Amino acid sequence: MGRQPCCVKVGLKRGPWTADEDTKLINFILTNGQCCWRAVPKLAGLLRCGKSCRLRWTNYLRPDLKGGLLSEHEEQMVIDLHAQLGNRWSKIASHLPGRTDNEIKNHWNTHIKKKLRKMGIDPLTHQPLSTTEQQQQQQEQVSKAAVKTQVLCKIKEPETSLQSTITEAKEEEKSMTTSPLFDPMEVMNNIDGFCTDEVPLIEPHEILVPCSAPSNSSSSFSSCDSSKFLEELQFPDFGWPSDYNNSSCNNNNLSLWDDDFSSWDWLINDDDGDKKLALASLSSPLIQCPRMGLDQDYEIL
DNA sequence: AATCCGTGCAACCGCCACCTG
DNA sequence: TCAGGTGGCGGTTGCACGGAT
């Protein structure tokens, strides 16, 4: 007897998510938390399978996602981790806060692979591409020792510089992973010179303003208009990541850390890319945002 | 202006591991 | 121990978009 599919597919919607569906899912998750994905669509009033809901949430709607392109440092981490772990994208993603396995996988396939090939590195083996050619040459031209020596000399150079780069990244990674507790803020401090010491205090009104429900909650924003919808939904000033359905945009205005809704912290970047941080805790009252489905308030730390 | 083509990414599919009864 | 259910993971696909012709 074959396994039952994860969902009854008849009558279920597929394809791109609409803003309306996103709203339902967000509200449901924020209200009820993540549990039993199979039941989520039914309870949230969605004609989707649970798997689809989980993917949409983890890859796109989760507020702690960074969005935008991977930084140089993140790319290097991905390359290094891929060298160690292979295509275990979820493991790789676990080392990069705010990034999803899908995001990293896509970035690897579309950017990093090409980049490495351009650099003469085999993305699969992380060895110089010319090494393979060299081996073939060695097999085919055993007798041409003199020529081979010349080839080896040419190949050795890039390999050395590459390996030193990888070694540096590995050292960096080691120092991060060997710390007893993985601290996302520590990572952020290491990324692009970002330092929490530079974080200005932000007044509550600068982060969140009292939210009112969108005038037309049933209005159906297209997938591409989701950012507008979310701006209206919660964050008139800062909004969700402005690339909320447009990953080519790098202006990340807001992201959250920690899947635990009871302790989410807000991380805010400004438009010029300089990371500025403001942390808010859900634990003490200052600002309300009922549209988030959280009747809790925020305090600027 | 129309068409073609390459690229990037969201979403889907199928498999696997783990859990539970 | 085993079968079924569920969540998670990695590979793949299909579509939207932008640039080239």
CSV table of C-alpha atoms (C1' of nucleotides) in Angstrom, one decimal:
chain,number,residue,atom,x,y,z
A,1,MET,CA,0.0,0.0,0.0
A,2,GLY,CA,1.4,3.3,-1.0
A,3,ARG,CA,1.8,6.2,1.3
A,4,GLN,CA,-0.9,8.7,1.4
A,5,PRO,CA,0.0,12.0,-0.1
A,6,CYS,CA,0.5,14.8,2.4
A,7,CYS,CA,-2.7,16.4,1.4
A,8,VAL,CA,-5.8,15.7,-0.6
A,9,LYS,CA,-4.8,17.5,-3.8
A,10,VAL,CA,-8.2,17.8,-5.3
A,11,GLY,CA,-9.5,21.3,-4.9
A,12,LEU,CA,-6.4,22.7,-3.4
A,13,LYS,CA,-4.9,25.9,-4.8
A,14,ARG,CA,-1.4,25.9,-6.2
A,15,GLY,CA,1.0,28.4,-7.6
A,16,PRO,CA,2.0,31.8,-6.3
A,17,TRP,CA,0.5,32.9,-3.0
A,18,THR,CA,-1.7,36.0,-2.9
A,19,ALA,CA,-1.4,38.7,-0.3
A,20,ASP,CA,-4.8,37.6,1.0
A,21,GLU,CA,-3.5,34.1,1.6
A,22,ASP,CA,-0.4,35.5,3.2
A,23,THR,CA,-2.5,37.5,5.6
A,24,LYS,CA,-4.4,34.5,6.6
A,25,LEU,CA,-1.3,32.4,7.2
A,26,ILE,CA,0.5,35.2,9.0
A,27,ASN,CA,-2.4,35.9,11.3
A,28,PHE,CA,-2.9,32.3,12.0
A,29,ILE,CA,0.7,31.6,12.8
A,30,LEU,CA,1.2,34.7,14.9
A,31,THR,CA,-2.0,33.8,16.8
A,32,ASN,CA,-1.5,30.1,17.2
A,33,GLY,CA,2.1,29.5,16.6
A,34,GLN,CA,3.6,26.8,14.5
A,35,CYS,CA,2.1,23.4,15.1
A,36,CYS,CA,0.6,20.6,13.0
A,37,TRP,CA,1.1,22.1,9.5
A,38,ARG,CA,-1.5,19.6,8.2
A,39,ALA,CA,-4.2,21.3,10.2
A,40,VAL,CA,-3.0,24.9,9.4
A,41,PRO,CA,-4.7,25.4,6.1
A,42,LYS,CA,-8.0,24.2,7.3
A,43,LEU,CA,-7.9,26.3,10.5
A,44,ALA,CA,-6.5,29.3,8.7
A,45,GLY,CA,-9.1,29.1,6.0
A,46,LEU,CA,-6.6,28.4,3.2
A,47,LEU,CA,-7.1,26.1,0.2
A,48,ARG,CA,-3.5,25.0,0.4
A,49,CYS,CA,-1.8,21.9,1.6
A,50,GLY,CA,0.0,22.0,4.9
A,51,LYS,CA,3.3,21.5,3.2
A,52,SER,CA,2.7,24.5,1.0
A,53,CYS,CA,1.9,26.6,4.0
A,54,ARG,CA,5.0,25.5,5.8
A,55,LEU,CA,7.2,26.3,2.9
A,56,ARG,CA,5.6,29.7,2.4
A,57,TRP,CA,6.1,30.5,6.0
A,58,THR,CA,9.6,29.2,6.4
A,59,ASN,CA,10.9,30.5,3.1
A,60,TYR,CA,9.1,33.8,2.8
A,61,LEU,CA,6.8,35.0,5.5
A,62,ARG,CA,8.9,34.3,8.5
A,63,PRO,CA,9.6,37.8,9.9
A,64,ASP,CA,13.2,36.9,10.9
A,65,LEU,CA,14.3,36.6,7.3
A,66,LYS,CA,16.9,39.0,6.1
A,67,GLY,CA,16.0,39.1,2.4
A,68,GLY,CA,18.2,40.7,-0.2
A,69,LEU,CA,21.3,39.3,-1.7
A,70,LEU,CA,23.8,37.5,0.4
A,71,SER,CA,26.8,39.6,1.5
A,72,GLU,CA,30.3,38.8,0.5
A,73,HIS,CA,30.9,37.3,3.9
A,74,GLU,CA,27.8,35.2,3.8
A,75,GLU,CA,28.7,34.0,0.3
A,76,GLN,CA,32.1,33.0,1.6
A,77,MET,CA,30.5,31.2,4.5
A,78,VAL,CA,28.2,29.3,2.1
A,79,ILE,CA,31.2,28.3,0.0
A,80,ASP,CA,33.2,27.1,2.9
A,81,LEU,CA,30.2,25.3,4.5
A,82,HIS,CA,29.4,23.7,1.2
A,83,ALA,CA,32.9,22.4,1.0
A,84,GLN,CA,32.4,20.8,4.4
A,85,LEU,CA,28.8,19.7,4.2
A,86,GLY,CA,28.0,19.4,0.5
A,87,ASN,CA,24.4,20.1,-0.6
A,88,ARG,CA,23.0,20.0,2.9
A,89,TRP,CA,21.4,23.4,2.5
A,90,SER,CA,19.5,23.3,5.7
A,91,LYS,CA,22.6,22.7,7.7
A,92,ILE,CA,24.3,25.5,5.8
A,93,ALA,CA,21.4,27.8,6.4
A,94,SER,CA,21.5,27.1,10.1
A,95,HIS,CA,24.9,28.9,10.2
A,96,LEU,CA,23.4,31.9,8.4
A,97,PRO,CA,20.8,33.6,10.6
A,98,GLY,CA,17.9,35.1,8.6
A,99,ARG,CA,18.6,32.9,5.5
A,100,THR,CA,16.7,29.9,4.4
A,101,ASP,CA,17.9,26.7,2.8
A,102,ASN,CA,15.9,27.5,-0.3
A,103,GLU,CA,17.4,30.9,-0.5
A,104,ILE,CA,20.9,29.6,-0.2
A,105,LYS,CA,20.3,26.8,-2.6
A,106,ASN,CA,19.0,29.2,-5.2
A,107,HIS,CA,21.9,31.6,-4.6
A,108,TRP,CA,24.3,28.8,-4.9
A,109,ASN,CA,22.8,27.6,-8.2
A,110,THR,CA,22.4,31.0,-9.8
A,111,HIS,CA,25.4,33.0,-8.5
A,112,ILE,CA,28.0,31.1,-6.6
A,113,LYS,CA,28.4,28.2,-9.0
A,114,LYS,CA,29.1,30.6,-11.8
A,115,LYS,CA,31.4,32.7,-9.7
A,116,LEU,CA,33.4,29.7,-8.7
A,117,ARG,CA,33.6,28.4,-12.2
A,118,LYS,CA,34.8,31.8,-13.3
A,119,MET,CA,37.5,31.6,-10.7
A,120,GLY,CA,38.4,28.2,-12.1
A,121,ILE,CA,37.0,26.3,-9.2
A,122,ASP,CA,34.8,23.2,-9.5
A,123,PRO,CA,31.7,24.0,-7.4
A,124,LEU,CA,31.2,20.3,-6.7
A,125,THR,CA,34.6,19.4,-5.4
A,126,HIS,CA,35.9,22.9,-4.5
A,127,GLN,CA,39.1,22.0,-6.3
A,128,PRO,CA,40.6,24.0,-9.1
A,129,LEU,CA,38.9,23.0,-12.3
A,130,SER,CA,42.3,22.7,-13.9
A,131,THR,CA,43.2,19.9,-11.5
A,132,THR,CA,40.9,17.6,-13.3
A,133,GLU,CA,42.3,18.6,-16.6
A,134,GLN,CA,45.7,18.1,-15.1
A,135,GLN,CA,44.9,14.6,-14.1
A,136,GLN,CA,43.6,13.9,-17.6
A,137,GLN,CA,46.7,15.3,-19.0
A,138,GLN,CA,48.8,13.1,-16.7
A,139,GLN,CA,47.0,10.0,-18.0
A,140,GLU,CA,47.1,11.0,-21.6
A,141,GLN,CA,50.6,12.5,-21.7
A,142,VAL,CA,52.6,10.6,-19.3
A,143,SER,CA,55.6,10.7,-21.6
A,144,LYS,CA,55.5,14.5,-21.9
A,145,ALA,CA,57.0,15.2,-18.6
A,146,ALA,CA,58.4,18.5,-19.4
A,147,VAL,CA,55.1,19.9,-20.6
A,148,LYS,CA,53.4,18.5,-17.6
A,149,THR,CA,55.7,20.3,-15.3
A,150,GLN,CA,54.9,23.6,-16.9
A,151,VAL,CA,51.2,22.9,-16.5
A,152,LEU,CA,51.6,22.1,-12.8
A,153,CYS,CA,53.5,25.3,-12.2
A,154,LYS,CA,50.6,27.3,-13.7
A,155,ILE,CA,48.0,25.4,-11.8
A,156,LYS,CA,49.6,25.6,-8.4
A,157,GLU,CA,49.4,29.3,-8.1
A,158,PRO,CA,45.6,29.8,-8.1
A,159,GLU,CA,45.2,26.8,-5.9
A,160,THR,CA,47.4,28.2,-3.2
A,161,SER,CA,45.5,31.5,-3.1
A,162,LEU,CA,42.2,29.8,-3.2
A,163,GLN,CA,43.1,27.4,-0.4
A,164,SER,CA,44.3,30.2,1.8
A,165,THR,CA,41.0,32.0,1.2
A,166,ILE,CA,39.1,28.8,2.2
A,167,THR,CA,41.4,28.3,5.2
A,168,GLU,CA,40.8,31.8,6.4
A,169,ALA,CA,37.0,31.2,6.1
A,170,LYS,CA,37.3,27.9,7.9
A,171,GLU,CA,39.2,29.6,10.7
A,172,GLU,CA,36.5,32.2,10.9
A,173,GLU,CA,33.8,29.5,10.9
A,174,LYS,CA,35.7,27.5,13.6
A,175,SER,CA,35.8,30.4,15.9
A,176,MET,CA,32.1,30.9,15.4
A,177,THR,CA,31.0,27.3,15.8
A,178,THR,CA,33.3,26.5,18.7
A,179,SER,CA,31.7,29.1,20.8
A,180,PRO,CA,29.6,27.4,23.5
A,181,LEU,CA,26.4,29.3,22.4
A,182,PHE,CA,25.7,30.4,18.9
A,183,ASP,CA,24.9,34.0,19.1
A,184,PRO,CA,23.3,35.6,16.0
A,185,MET,CA,24.3,39.1,17.3
A,186,GLU,CA,27.9,37.9,17.4
A,187,VAL,CA,27.6,36.9,13.8
A,188,MET,CA,26.1,40.2,12.9
A,189,ASN,CA,29.0,41.9,14.5
A,190,ASN,CA,31.3,40.0,12.2
A,191,ILE,CA,29.3,40.8,9.1
A,192,ASP,CA,30.3,43.8,7.1
A,193,GLY,CA,31.8,45.4,10.1
A,194,PHE,CA,28.4,45.6,11.7
A,195,CYS,CA,28.6,46.4,15.3
A,196,THR,CA,25.8,46.7,17.8
A,197,ASP,CA,27.8,49.3,19.7
A,198,GLU,CA,26.8,51.7,16.9
A,199,VAL,CA,23.2,51.1,17.5
A,200,PRO,CA,21.3,54.2,18.2
A,201,LEU,CA,18.4,54.3,20.5
A,202,ILE,CA,15.1,54.6,18.7
A,203,GLU,CA,12.0,56.1,20.1
A,204,PRO,CA,9.0,53.7,20.1
A,205,HIS,CA,7.1,55.9,17.6
A,206,GLU,CA,10.0,55.5,15.2
A,207,ILE,CA,9.6,51.8,15.1
A,208,LEU,CA,5.9,51.0,15.2
A,209,VAL,CA,2.9,53.1,15.2
A,210,PRO,CA,-0.5,52.0,16.3
A,211,CYS,CA,-1.9,50.0,13.5
A,212,SER,CA,-5.3,50.0,12.1
A,213,ALA,CA,-6.7,47.4,9.8
A,214,PRO,CA,-6.3,48.1,6.2
A,215,SER,CA,-9.4,49.9,4.9
A,216,ASN,CA,-10.2,47.1,2.6
A,217,SER,CA,-8.9,44.0,4.1
A,218,SER,CA,-10.4,41.9,1.4
A,219,SER,CA,-8.6,43.8,-1.4
A,220,SER,CA,-6.5,41.4,-3.2
A,221,PHE,CA,-3.0,42.7,-3.7
A,222,SER,CA,-1.1,40.9,-6.4
A,223,SER,CA,1.9,38.9,-5.2
A,224,CYS,CA,4.0,41.8,-6.3
A,225,ASP,CA,2.1,44.3,-4.2
A,226,SER,CA,2.6,42.4,-1.1
A,227,SER,CA,5.1,44.8,0.3
A,228,LYS,CA,2.5,47.6,0.1
A,229,PHE,CA,0.0,45.4,1.7
A,230,LEU,CA,2.3,44.6,4.6
A,231,GLU,CA,3.3,48.2,5.0
A,232,GLU,CA,-0.4,48.9,5.5
A,233,LEU,CA,-0.7,45.9,7.6
A,234,GLN,CA,1.8,46.6,10.3
A,235,PHE,CA,4.7,48.9,9.7
A,236,PRO,CA,3.8,52.2,8.1
A,237,ASP,CA,7.2,53.6,8.8
A,238,PHE,CA,9.5,50.7,8.3
A,239,GLY,CA,7.5,48.0,6.6
A,240,TRP,CA,8.5,44.5,6.1
A,241,PRO,CA,11.5,44.0,4.0
A,242,SER,CA,10.9,46.1,1.0
A,243,ASP,CA,11.9,43.2,-1.1
A,244,TYR,CA,9.0,41.2,0.3
A,245,ASN,CA,8.3,39.6,-3.1
A,246,ASN,CA,11.1,41.3,-4.9
A,247,SER,CA,14.3,39.8,-4.0
A,248,SER,CA,16.3,42.0,-6.3
A,249,CYS,CA,15.9,44.8,-3.9
A,250,ASN,CA,18.4,45.2,-1.2
A,251,ASN,CA,16.8,47.7,1.1
A,252,ASN,CA,16.0,45.6,4.1
A,253,ASN,CA,14.2,47.7,6.5
A,254,LEU,CA,13.3,45.3,9.2
A,255,SER,CA,13.9,41.8,10.2
A,256,LEU,CA,13.3,39.7,13.3
A,257,TRP,CA,15.4,37.3,15.2
A,258,ASP,CA,14.2,34.2,16.9
A,259,ASP,CA,11.4,31.9,16.0
A,260,ASP,CA,10.0,32.1,19.5
A,261,PHE,CA,7.3,34.7,19.2
A,262,SER,CA,7.5,35.5,22.8
A,263,SER,CA,10.9,37.0,22.5
A,264,TRP,CA,11.2,38.3,19.0
A,265,ASP,CA,13.6,41.1,18.6
A,266,TRP,CA,13.4,43.7,16.0
A,267,LEU,CA,16.4,44.4,13.8
A,268,ILE,CA,16.2,47.5,11.7
A,269,ASN,CA,18.4,48.5,8.9
A,270,ASP,CA,18.3,51.8,7.2
A,271,ASP,CA,18.1,52.4,3.5
A,272,ASP,CA,21.7,53.2,2.8
A,273,GLY,CA,22.6,49.7,3.8
A,274,ASP,CA,24.4,50.7,7.0
A,275,LYS,CA,23.0,48.4,9.6
A,276,LYS,CA,21.5,50.1,12.5
A,277,LEU,CA,19.9,48.1,15.2
A,278,ALA,CA,17.1,48.6,17.5
A,279,LEU,CA,15.9,45.8,19.8
A,280,ALA,CA,12.4,45.6,21.1
A,281,SER,CA,11.0,43.1,23.4
A,282,LEU,CA,7.5,41.9,23.5
A,283,SER,CA,7.7,41.6,27.2
A,284,SER,CA,7.1,45.1,28.3
A,285,PRO,CA,4.3,47.4,27.2
A,286,LEU,CA,4.8,50.5,25.1
A,287,ILE,CA,3.4,50.0,21.6
A,288,GLN,CA,0.5,47.9,20.5
A,289,CYS,CA,0.1,46.2,17.2
A,290,PRO,CA,-3.1,44.3,17.2
A,291,ARG,CA,-2.9,43.5,13.5
A,292,MET,CA,0.0,41.3,14.2
A,293,GLY,CA,-2.3,39.2,16.2
A,294,LEU,CA,-0.3,40.0,19.3
A,295,ASP,CA,-1.9,41.8,22.0
A,296,GLN,CA,1.4,42.5,23.5
A,297,ASP,CA,3.4,45.7,23.4
A,298,TYR,CA,6.9,46.6,22.6
A,299,GLU,CA,9.6,48.3,24.5
A,300,ILE,CA,12.7,49.8,23.0
A,301,LEU,CA,15.8,48.4,24.7
B,1,DA,C1',7.1,46.9,-31.4
B,2,DA,C1',7.5,42.1,-31.2
B,3,DT,C1',9.9,38.1,-30.3
B,4,DC,C1',13.4,35.4,-28.4
B,5,DC,C1',16.4,33.9,-24.9
B,6,DG,C1',18.7,33.8,-20.5
B,7,DT,C1',18.3,34.4,-15.6
B,8,DG,C1',16.5,34.2,-11.0
B,9,DC,C1',13.5,32.6,-7.8
B,10,DA,C1',9.2,30.8,-5.7
B,11,DA,C1',6.9,26.8,-5.4
B,12,DC,C1',6.3,21.9,-6.1
B,13,DC,C1',7.6,17.0,-5.9
B,14,DG,C1',9.4,12.9,-4.1
B,15,DC,C1',12.0,10.8,-0.8
B,16,DC,C1',13.6,10.1,3.9
B,17,DA,C1',13.9,10.2,9.0
B,18,DC,C1',11.5,10.3,13.0
B,19,DC,C1',7.6,9.6,15.9
B,20,DT,C1',3.6,7.2,17.5
B,21,DG,C1',0.2,3.7,18.3
C,1,DT,C1',8.4,-4.8,15.3
C,2,DC,C1',5.8,-2.6,12.0
C,3,DA,C1',2.8,0.5,9.5
C,4,DG,C1',1.1,4.9,8.9
C,5,DG,C1',1.4,9.9,9.7
C,6,DT,C1',4.1,14.1,9.7
C,7,DG,C1',7.7,17.3,9.0
C,8,DG,C1',11.9,18.3,6.8
C,9,DC,C1',15.2,18.2,3.1
C,10,DG,C1',17.2,18.5,-1.6
C,11,DG,C1',16.3,18.4,-6.5
C,12,DT,C1',13.7,20.2,-10.0
C,13,DT,C1',10.3,22.9,-12.5
C,14,DG,C1',7.7,26.7,-14.2
C,15,DC,C1',7.0,31.4,-14.6
C,16,DA,C1',8.0,36.3,-14.5
C,17,DC,C1',11.1,39.5,-15.9
C,18,DG,C1',14.7,42.0,-18.3
C,19,DG,C1',17.9,42.4,-22.0
C,20,DA,C1',19.2,41.4,-26.7
C,21,DT,C1',17.9,41.0,-31.4
